[in-house]
mmCIF file with all atom_site columns, C-alpha atoms in Angstrom:
data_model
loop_
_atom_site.group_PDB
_atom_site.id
_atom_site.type_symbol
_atom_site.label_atom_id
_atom_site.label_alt_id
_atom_site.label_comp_id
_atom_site.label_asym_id
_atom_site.label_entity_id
_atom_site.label_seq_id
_atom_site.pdbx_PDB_ins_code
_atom_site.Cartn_x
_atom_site.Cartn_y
_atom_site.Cartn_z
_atom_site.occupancy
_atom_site.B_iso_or_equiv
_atom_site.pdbx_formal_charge
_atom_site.auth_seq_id
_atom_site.auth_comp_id
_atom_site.auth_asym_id
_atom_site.auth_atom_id
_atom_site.pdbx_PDB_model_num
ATOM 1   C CA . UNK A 1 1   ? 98.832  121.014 119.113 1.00 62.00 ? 143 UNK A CA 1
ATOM 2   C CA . UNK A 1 2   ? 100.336 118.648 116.455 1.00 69.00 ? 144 UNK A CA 1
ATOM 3   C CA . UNK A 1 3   ? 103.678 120.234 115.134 1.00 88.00 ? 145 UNK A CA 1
ATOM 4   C CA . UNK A 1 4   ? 104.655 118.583 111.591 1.00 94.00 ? 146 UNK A CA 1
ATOM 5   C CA . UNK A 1 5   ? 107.963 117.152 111.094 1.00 97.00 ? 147 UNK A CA 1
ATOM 6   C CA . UNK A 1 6   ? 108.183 118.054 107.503 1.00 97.00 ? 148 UNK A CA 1
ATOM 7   C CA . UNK A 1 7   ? 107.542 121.440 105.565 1.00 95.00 ? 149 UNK A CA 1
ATOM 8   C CA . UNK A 1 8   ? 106.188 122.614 102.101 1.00 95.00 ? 150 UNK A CA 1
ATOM 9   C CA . UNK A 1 9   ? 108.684 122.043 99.516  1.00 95.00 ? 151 UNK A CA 1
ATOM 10  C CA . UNK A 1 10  ? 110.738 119.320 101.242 1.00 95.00 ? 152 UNK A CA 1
ATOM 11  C CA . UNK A 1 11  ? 111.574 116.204 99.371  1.00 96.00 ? 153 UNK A CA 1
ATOM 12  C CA . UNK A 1 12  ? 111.091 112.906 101.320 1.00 98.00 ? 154 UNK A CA 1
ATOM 13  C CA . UNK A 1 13  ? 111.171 109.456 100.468 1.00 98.00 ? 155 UNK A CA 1
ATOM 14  C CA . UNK A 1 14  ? 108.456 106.749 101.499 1.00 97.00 ? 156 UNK A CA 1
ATOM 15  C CA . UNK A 1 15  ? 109.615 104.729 104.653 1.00 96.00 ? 157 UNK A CA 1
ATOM 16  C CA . UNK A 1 16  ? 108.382 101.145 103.189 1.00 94.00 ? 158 UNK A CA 1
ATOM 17  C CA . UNK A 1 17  ? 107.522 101.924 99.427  1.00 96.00 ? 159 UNK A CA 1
ATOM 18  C CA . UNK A 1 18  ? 110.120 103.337 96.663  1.00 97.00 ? 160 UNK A CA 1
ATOM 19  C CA . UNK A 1 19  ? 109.058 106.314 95.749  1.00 98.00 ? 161 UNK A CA 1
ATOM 20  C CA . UNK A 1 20  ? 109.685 109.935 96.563  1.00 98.00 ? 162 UNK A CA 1
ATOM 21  C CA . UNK A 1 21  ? 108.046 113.836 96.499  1.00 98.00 ? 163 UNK A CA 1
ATOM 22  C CA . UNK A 1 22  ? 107.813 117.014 96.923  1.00 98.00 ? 164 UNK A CA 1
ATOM 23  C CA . UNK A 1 23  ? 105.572 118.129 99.761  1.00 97.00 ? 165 UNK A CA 1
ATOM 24  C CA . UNK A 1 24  ? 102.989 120.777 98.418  1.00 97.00 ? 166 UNK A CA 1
ATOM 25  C CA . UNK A 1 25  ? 100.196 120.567 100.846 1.00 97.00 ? 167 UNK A CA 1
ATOM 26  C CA . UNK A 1 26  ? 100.038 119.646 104.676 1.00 97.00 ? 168 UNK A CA 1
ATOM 27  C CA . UNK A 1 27  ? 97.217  118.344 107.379 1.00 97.00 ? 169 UNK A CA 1
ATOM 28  C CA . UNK A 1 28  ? 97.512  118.708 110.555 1.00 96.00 ? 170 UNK A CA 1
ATOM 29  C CA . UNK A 1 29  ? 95.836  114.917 110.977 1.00 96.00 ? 171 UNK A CA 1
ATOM 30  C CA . UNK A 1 30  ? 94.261  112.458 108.233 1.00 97.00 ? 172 UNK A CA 1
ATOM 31  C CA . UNK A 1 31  ? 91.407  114.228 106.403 1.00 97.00 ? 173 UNK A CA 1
ATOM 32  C CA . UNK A 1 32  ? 90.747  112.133 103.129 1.00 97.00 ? 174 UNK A CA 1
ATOM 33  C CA . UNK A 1 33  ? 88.094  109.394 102.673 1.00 96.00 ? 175 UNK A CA 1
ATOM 34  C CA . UNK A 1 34  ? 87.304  106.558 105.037 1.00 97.00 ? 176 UNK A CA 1
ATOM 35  C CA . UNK A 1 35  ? 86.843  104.453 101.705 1.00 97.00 ? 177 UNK A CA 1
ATOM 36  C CA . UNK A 1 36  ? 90.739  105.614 101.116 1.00 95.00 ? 178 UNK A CA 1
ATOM 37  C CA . UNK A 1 37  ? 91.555  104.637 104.589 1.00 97.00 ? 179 UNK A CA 1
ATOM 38  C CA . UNK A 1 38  ? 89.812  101.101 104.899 1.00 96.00 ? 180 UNK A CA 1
ATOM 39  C CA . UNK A 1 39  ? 91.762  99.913  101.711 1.00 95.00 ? 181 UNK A CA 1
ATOM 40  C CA . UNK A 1 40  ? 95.065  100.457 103.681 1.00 93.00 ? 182 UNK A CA 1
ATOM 41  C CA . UNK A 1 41  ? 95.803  97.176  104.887 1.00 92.00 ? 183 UNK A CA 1
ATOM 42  C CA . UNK A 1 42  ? 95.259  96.878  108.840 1.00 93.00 ? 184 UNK A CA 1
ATOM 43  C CA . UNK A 1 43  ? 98.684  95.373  109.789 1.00 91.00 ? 185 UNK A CA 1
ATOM 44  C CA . UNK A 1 44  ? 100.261 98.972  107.695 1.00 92.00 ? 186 UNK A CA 1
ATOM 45  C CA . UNK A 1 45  ? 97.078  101.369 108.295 1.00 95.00 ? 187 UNK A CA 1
ATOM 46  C CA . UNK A 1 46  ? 98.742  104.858 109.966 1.00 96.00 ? 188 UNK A CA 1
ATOM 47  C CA . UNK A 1 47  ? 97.561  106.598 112.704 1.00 95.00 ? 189 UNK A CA 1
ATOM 48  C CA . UNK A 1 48  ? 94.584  109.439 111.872 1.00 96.00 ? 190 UNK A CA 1
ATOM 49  C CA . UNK A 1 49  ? 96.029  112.079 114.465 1.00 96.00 ? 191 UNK A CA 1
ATOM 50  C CA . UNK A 1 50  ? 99.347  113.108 112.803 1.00 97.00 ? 192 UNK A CA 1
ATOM 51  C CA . UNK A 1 51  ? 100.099 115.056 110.060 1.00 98.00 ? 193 UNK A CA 1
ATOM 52  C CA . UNK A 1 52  ? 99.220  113.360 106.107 1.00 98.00 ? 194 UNK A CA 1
ATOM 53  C CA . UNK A 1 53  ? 101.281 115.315 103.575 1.00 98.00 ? 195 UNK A CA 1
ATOM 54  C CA . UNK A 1 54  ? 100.425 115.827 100.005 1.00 98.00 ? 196 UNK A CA 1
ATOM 55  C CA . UNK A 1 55  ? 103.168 114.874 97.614  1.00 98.00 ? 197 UNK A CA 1
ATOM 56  C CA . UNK A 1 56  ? 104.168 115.525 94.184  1.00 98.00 ? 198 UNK A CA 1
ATOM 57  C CA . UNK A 1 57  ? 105.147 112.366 93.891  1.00 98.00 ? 199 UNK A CA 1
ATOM 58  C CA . UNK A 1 58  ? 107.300 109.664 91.548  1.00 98.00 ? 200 UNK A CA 1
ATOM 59  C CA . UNK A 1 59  ? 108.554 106.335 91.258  1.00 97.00 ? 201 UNK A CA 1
ATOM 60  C CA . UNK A 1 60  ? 110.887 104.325 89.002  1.00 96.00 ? 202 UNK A CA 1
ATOM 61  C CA . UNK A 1 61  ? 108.181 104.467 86.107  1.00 97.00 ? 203 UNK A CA 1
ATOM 62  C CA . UNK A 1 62  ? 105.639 107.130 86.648  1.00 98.00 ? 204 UNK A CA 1
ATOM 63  C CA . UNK A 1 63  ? 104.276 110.051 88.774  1.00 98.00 ? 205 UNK A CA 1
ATOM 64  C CA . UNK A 1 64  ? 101.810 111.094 90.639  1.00 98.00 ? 206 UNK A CA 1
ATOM 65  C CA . UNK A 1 65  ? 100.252 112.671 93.748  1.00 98.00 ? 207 UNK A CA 1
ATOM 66  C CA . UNK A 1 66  ? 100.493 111.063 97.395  1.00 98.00 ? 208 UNK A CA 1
ATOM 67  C CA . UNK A 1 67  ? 98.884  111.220 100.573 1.00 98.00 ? 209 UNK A CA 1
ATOM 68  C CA . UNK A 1 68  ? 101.374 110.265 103.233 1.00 98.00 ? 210 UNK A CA 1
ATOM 69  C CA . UNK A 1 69  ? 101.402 109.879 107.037 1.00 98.00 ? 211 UNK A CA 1
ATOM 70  C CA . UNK A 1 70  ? 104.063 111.698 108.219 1.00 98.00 ? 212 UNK A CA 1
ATOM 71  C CA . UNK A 1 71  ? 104.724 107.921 110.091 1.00 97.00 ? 213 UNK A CA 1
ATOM 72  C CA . UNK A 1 72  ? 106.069 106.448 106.750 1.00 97.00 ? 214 UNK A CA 1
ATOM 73  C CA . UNK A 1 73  ? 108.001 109.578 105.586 1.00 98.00 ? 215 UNK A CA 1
ATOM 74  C CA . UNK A 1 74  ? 112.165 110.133 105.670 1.00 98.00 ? 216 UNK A CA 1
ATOM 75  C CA . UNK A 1 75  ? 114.027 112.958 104.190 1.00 97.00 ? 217 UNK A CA 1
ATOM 76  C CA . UNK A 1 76  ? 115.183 111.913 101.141 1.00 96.00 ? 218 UNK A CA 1
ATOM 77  C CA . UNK A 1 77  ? 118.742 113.106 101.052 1.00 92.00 ? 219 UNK A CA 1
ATOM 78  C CA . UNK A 1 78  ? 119.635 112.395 97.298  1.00 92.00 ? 220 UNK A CA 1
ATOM 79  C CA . UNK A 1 79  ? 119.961 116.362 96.610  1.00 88.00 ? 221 UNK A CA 1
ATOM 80  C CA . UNK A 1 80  ? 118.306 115.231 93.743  1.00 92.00 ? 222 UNK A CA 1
ATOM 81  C CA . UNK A 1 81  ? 115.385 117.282 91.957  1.00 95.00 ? 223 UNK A CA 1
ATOM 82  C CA . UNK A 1 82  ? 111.546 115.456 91.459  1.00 96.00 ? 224 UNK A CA 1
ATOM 83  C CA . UNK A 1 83  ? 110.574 115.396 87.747  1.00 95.00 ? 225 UNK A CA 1
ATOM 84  C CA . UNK A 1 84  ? 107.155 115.589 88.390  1.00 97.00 ? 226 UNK A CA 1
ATOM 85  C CA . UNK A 1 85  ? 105.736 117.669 85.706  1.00 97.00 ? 227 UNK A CA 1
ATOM 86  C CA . UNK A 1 86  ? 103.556 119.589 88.245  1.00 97.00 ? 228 UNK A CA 1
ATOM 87  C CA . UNK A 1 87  ? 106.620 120.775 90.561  1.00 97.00 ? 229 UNK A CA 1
ATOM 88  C CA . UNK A 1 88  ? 107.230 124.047 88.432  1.00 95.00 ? 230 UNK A CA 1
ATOM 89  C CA . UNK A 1 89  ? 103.563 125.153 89.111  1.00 95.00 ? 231 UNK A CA 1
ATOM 90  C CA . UNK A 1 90  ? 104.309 125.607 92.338  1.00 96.00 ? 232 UNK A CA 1
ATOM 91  C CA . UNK A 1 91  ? 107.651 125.632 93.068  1.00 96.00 ? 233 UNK A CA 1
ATOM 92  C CA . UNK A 1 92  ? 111.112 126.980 92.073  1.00 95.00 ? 234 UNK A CA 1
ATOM 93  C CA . UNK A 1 93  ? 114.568 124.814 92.683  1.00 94.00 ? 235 UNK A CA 1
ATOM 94  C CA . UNK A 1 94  ? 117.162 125.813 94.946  1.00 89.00 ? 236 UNK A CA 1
ATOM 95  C CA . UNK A 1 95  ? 120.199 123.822 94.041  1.00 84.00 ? 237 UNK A CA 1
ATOM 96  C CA . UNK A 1 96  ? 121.944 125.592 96.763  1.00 86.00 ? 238 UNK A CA 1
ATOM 97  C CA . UNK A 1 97  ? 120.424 124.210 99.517  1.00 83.00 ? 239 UNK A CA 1
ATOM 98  C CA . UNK A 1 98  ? 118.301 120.949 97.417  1.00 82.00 ? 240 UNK A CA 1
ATOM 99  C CA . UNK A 1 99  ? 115.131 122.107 98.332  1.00 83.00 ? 241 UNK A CA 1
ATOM 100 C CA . UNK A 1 100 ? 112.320 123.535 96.936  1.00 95.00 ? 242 UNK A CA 1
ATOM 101 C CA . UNK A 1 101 ? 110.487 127.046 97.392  1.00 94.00 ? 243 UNK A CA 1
ATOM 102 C CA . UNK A 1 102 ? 107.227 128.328 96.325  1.00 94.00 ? 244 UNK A CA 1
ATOM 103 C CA . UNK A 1 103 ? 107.018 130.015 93.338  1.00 91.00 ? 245 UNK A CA 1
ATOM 104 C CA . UNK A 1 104 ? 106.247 134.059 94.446  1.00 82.00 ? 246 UNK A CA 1
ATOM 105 C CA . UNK A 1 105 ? 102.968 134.026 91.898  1.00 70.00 ? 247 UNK A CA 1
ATOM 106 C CA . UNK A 1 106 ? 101.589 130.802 94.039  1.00 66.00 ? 248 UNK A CA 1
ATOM 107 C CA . UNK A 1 107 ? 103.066 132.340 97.562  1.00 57.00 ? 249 UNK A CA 1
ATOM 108 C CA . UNK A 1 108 ? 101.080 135.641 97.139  1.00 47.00 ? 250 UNK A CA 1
#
């Protein structure tokens, strides 16, 4: 049984590529596209039996949504919110702790 290292509204930051997210969605091992896969470069290409998180994601200019191997993920400890303009959908922001929570409408 694959146990993932990261839960639903953590924020983590991308091991080799600057950018950061909020996790919103989790699989227990790679289940997107081969296409999406092949165009991965080899010498980078994850591992298909670990967790791939779904990110609210953002970078210096723009944001977006991510699919992640939990291989290339790292807390991101900034304490700092994600201004994605999709994270208040789903989830609320607890300053107290710098993490996010889902929104009781989406958790029920």
């Amino acid at each position: 049984m694959v146990h993932a290292r990261f839960a639903i509204g953590d924020i983590v930051r991308h091991r080799m590529f600057p950018f950061r997210g909020v996790i919103f969605d989790i699989d227990p091992e790679f289940d997107n596209t081969e296409e999406w896969y092949e165009a991965i470069p080899a010498e980078i290409r994850p591992r298909k039996d670990q967790p791939f998180y779904h990110l609210l994601a953002e970078n210096e200019d723009t944001e977006y949504v991510a699919y992640v191997s939990e291989q290339n993920l790292l807390p991101d400890e900034s304490g700092e919110p994600v201004r994605h303009p999709q994270v208040g959908d789903i989830f609320d922001w607890n300053a107290d702790n710098g993490r996010y929570v889902v929104r009781d409408a989406i958790a029920h």
